[in-house]
Tab-separated table of C-alpha atoms in Angstrom:
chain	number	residue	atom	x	y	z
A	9	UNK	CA	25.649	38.262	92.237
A	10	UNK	CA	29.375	38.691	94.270
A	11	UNK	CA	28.845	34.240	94.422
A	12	UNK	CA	28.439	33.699	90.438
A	13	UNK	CA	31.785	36.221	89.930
A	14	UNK	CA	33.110	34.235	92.357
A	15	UNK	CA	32.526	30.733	91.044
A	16	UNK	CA	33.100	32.394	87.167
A	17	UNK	CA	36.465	33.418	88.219
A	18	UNK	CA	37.054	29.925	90.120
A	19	UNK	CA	36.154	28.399	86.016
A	20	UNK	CA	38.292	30.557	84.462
A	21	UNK	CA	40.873	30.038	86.578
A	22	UNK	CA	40.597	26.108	86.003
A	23	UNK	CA	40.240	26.674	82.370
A	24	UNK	CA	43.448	28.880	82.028
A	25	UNK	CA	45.115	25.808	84.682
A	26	UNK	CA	44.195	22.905	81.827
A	27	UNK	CA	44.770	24.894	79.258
A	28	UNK	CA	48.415	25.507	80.640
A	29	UNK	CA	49.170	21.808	81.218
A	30	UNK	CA	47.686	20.928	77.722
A	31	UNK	CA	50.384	23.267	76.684
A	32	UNK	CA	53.160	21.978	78.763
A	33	UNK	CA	52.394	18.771	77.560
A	34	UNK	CA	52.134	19.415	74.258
A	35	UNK	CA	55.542	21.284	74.109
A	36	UNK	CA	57.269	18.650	76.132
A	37	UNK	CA	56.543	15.982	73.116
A	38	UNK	CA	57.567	18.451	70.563
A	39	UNK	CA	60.955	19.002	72.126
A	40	UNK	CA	61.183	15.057	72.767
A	41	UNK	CA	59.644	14.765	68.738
A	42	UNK	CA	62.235	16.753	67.805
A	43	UNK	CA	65.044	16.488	70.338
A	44	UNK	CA	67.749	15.838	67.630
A	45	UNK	CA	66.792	19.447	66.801
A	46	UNK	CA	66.504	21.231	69.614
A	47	UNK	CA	69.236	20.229	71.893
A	48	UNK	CA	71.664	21.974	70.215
A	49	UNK	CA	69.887	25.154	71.020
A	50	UNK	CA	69.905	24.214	74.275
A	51	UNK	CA	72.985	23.722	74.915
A	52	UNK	CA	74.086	27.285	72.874
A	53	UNK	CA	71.360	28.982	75.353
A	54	UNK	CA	72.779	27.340	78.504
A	55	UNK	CA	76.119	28.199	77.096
A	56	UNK	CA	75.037	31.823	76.328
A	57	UNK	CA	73.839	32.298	79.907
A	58	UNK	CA	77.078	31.020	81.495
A	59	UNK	CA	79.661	33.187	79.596
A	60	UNK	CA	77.367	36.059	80.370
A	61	UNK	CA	77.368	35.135	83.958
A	62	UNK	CA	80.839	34.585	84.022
A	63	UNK	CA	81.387	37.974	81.928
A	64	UNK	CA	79.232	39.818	84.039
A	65	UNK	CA	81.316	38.993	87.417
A	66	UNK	CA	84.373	39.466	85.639
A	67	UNK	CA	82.926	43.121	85.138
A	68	UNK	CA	82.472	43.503	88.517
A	69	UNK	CA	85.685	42.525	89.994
A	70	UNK	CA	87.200	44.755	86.910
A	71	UNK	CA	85.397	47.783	88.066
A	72	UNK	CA	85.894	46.854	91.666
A	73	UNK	CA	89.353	46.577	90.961
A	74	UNK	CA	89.857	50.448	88.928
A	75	UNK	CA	87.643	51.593	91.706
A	76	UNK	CA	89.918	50.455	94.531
A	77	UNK	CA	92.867	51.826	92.400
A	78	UNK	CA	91.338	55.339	92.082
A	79	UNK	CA	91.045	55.200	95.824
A	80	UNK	CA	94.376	54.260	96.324
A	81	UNK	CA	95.971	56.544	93.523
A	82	UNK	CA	93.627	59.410	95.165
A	83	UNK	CA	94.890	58.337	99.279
A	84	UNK	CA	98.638	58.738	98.124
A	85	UNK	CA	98.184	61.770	96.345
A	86	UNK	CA	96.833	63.031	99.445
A	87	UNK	CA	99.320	61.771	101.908
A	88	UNK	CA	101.793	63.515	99.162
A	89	UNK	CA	99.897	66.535	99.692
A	90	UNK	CA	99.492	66.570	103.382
A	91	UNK	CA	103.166	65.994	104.118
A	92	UNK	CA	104.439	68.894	105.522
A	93	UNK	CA	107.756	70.785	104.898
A	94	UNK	CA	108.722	69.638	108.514
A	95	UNK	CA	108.618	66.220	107.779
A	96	UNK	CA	110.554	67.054	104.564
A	97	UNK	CA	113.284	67.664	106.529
A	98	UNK	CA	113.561	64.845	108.175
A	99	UNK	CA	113.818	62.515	105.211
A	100	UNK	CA	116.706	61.303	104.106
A	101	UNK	CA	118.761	62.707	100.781
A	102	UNK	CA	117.616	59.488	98.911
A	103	UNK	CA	113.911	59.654	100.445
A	104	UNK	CA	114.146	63.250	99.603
A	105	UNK	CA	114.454	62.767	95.616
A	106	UNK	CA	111.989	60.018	95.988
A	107	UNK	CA	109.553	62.082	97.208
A	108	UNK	CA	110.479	64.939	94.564
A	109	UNK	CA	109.917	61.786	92.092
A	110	UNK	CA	106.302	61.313	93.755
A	111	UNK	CA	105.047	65.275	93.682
A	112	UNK	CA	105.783	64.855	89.915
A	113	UNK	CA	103.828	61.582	88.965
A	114	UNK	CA	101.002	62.740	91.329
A	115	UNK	CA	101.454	66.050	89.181
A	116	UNK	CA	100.986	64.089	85.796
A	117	UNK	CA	104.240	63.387	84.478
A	118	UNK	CA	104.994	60.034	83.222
A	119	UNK	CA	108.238	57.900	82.908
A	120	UNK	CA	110.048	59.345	86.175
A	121	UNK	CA	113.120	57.711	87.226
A	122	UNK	CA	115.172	58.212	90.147
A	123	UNK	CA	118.952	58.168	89.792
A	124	UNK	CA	119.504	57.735	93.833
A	125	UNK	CA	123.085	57.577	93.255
A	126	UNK	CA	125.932	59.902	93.325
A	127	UNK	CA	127.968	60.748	90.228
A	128	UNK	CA	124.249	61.440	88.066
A	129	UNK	CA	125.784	64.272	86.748
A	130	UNK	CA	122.618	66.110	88.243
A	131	UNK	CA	120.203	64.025	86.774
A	132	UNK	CA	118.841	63.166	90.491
A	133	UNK	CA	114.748	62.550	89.123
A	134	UNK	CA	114.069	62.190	85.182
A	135	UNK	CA	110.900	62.411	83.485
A	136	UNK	CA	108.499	64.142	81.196
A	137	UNK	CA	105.949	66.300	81.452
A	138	UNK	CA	102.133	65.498	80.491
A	139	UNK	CA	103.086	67.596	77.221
A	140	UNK	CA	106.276	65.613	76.192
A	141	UNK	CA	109.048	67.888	77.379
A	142	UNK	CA	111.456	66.105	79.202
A	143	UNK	CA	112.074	67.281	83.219
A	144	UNK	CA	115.391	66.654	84.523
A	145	UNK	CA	115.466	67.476	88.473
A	146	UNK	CA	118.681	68.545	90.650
A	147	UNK	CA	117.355	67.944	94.678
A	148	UNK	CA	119.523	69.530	96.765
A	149	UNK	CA	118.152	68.319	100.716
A	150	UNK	CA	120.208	71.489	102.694
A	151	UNK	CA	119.663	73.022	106.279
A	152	UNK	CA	116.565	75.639	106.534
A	153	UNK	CA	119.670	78.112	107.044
A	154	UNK	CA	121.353	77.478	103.809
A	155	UNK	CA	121.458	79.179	100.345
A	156	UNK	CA	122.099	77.587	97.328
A	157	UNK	CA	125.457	78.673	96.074
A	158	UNK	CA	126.906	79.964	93.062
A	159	UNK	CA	128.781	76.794	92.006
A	160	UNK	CA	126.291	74.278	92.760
A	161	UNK	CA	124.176	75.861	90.298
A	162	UNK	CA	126.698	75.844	87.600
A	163	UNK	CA	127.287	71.878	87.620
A	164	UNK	CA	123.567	71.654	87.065
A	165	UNK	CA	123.655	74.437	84.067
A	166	UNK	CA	126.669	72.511	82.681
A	167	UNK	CA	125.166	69.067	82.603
A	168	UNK	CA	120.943	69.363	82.892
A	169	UNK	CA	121.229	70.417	78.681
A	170	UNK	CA	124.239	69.233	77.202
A	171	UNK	CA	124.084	65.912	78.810
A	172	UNK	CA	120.788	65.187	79.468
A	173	UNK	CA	118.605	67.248	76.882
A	174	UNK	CA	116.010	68.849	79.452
A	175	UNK	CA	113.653	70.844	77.819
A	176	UNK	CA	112.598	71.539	81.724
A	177	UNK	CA	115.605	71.984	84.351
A	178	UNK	CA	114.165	72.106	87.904
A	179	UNK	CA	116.590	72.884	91.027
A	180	UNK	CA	114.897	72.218	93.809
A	181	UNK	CA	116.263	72.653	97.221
A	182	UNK	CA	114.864	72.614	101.266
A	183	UNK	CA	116.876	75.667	101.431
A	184	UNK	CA	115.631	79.063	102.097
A	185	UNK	CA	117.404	80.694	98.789
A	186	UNK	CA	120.070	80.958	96.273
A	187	UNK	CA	122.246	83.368	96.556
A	188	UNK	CA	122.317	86.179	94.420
A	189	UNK	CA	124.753	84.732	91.955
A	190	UNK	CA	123.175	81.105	91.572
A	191	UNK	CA	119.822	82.197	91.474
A	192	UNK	CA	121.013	85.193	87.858
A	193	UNK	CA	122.523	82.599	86.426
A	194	UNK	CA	119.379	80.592	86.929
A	195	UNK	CA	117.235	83.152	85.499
A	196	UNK	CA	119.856	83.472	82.490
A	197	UNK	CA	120.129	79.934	81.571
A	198	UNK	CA	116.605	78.879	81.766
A	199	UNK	CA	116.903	77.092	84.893
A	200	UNK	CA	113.643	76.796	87.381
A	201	UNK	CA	115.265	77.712	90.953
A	202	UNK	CA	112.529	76.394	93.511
A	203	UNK	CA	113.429	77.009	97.079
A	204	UNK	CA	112.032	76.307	100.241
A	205	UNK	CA	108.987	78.301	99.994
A	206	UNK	CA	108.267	76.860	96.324
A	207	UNK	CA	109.065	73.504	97.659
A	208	UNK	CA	106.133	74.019	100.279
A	209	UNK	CA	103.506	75.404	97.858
A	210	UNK	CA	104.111	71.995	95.683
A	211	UNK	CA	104.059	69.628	99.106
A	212	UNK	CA	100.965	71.298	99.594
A	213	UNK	CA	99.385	70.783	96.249
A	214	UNK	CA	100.553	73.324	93.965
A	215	UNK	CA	100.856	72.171	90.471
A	216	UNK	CA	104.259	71.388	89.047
A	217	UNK	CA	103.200	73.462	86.014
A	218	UNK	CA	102.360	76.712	87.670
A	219	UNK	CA	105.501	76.740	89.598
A	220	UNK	CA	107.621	76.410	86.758
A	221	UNK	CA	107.254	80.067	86.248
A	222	UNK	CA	107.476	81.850	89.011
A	223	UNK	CA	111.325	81.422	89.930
A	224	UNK	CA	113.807	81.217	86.635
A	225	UNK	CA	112.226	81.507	83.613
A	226	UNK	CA	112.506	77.702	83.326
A	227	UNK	CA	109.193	77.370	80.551
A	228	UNK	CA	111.704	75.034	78.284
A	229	UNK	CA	111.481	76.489	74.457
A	230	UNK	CA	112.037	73.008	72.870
A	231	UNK	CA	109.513	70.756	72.622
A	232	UNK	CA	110.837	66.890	72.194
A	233	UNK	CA	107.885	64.860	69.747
């Protein structure tokens, strides 16, 4: 009984193997019959499967590409992150606003420019927030042992509105404090005073936005469209 399954399956395995080449055959002179015909679907097919091809690795190095981005975007923001207010104070005044200019892209804000230059009327990092108001920054790199005086604070009052139309005016400094003059007339014209400690919360991570705040009122009441 197991031999005449065997030899059934062996003839219906020969049967499906002519019946298969009678089929290739018969296909082979119906596309030469009607080659005129069918080569242009051919050639759309063979062209289909090539631009897909092609599209489908150009996919591939596209997401490799955003991926390798993401990781680079996410390894600066956390060297940014992971400096420490030590190594603050060993940059440079110009490395200093640089880095003030890196805390706020990494914190969302777009267009930030860096004046670098003296005679910016205060203006040392300009940019907007993720909600349209526009930042202007005043970096002040002093000794650990310093305050922030009275008339330093002042220039920056006179020129952060009037000449540059911040909505948000940040002061920023590696100092300890302000004294007690600078930092009232921060509170009374709207100015965010962030001092050492501040600074060090934001190297570490701290939003730009929750920091705005907590020293100087410094919420900007104007919103620009």
């Amino acid at each position: 009984m197991a031999a005449r399954r065997r030899r059934l399956t062996k003839k219906t395995r020969k049967k499906l193997q002519v019946w298969g080449a009678v089929a290739a055959a018969v296909a082979v002179a119906w596309v030469a019959a009607n080659w005129s015909t069918v080569w242009p679907v051919l050639v759309a097919v063979l062209a289909a499967a090539v631009l897909g091809s092609v599209g489908w690795v150009l996919l591939r190095a596209h997401r490799r590409a955003v991926g390798q981005d993401r990781a680079w975007r996410a390894q600066e923001e956390a060297r940014a992150r992971e400096l420490s207010i030590a190594q603050v104070d060993g940059l440079t005044w110009q490395e200093f606003e640089t880095y003030i200019a890196e805390l706020c892209r990494r914190d969302g804000c777009t267009k930030v420019v860096v004046s670098g230059k003296s005679g910016d009327l205060g203006a040392d990092v300009v940019g907007y927030l993720a909600d349209g108001r526009k930042l202007v920054i005043q970096c002040k790199k002093y000794a650990p042992h310093r305050s922030v005086p009275s008339q330093d604070m002042q220039k920056f009052v006179g020129t952060a509105r009037p000449e540059h139309g911040a909505d948000v005016a940040l002061f920023v400094t590696t100092c300890h404090a302000f004294t007690k003059d600078a930092l009232g007339l921060a509170l009374r014209q709207d100015i965010v005073a962030l001092h050492r400690d501040l600074l060090g919360s934001w190297v570490k991570g701290a939003h730009l936005e929750s920091l705005i705040p907590l020293n100087g009122s410094g919420g900007g009441a104007r919103r620009r469209s």
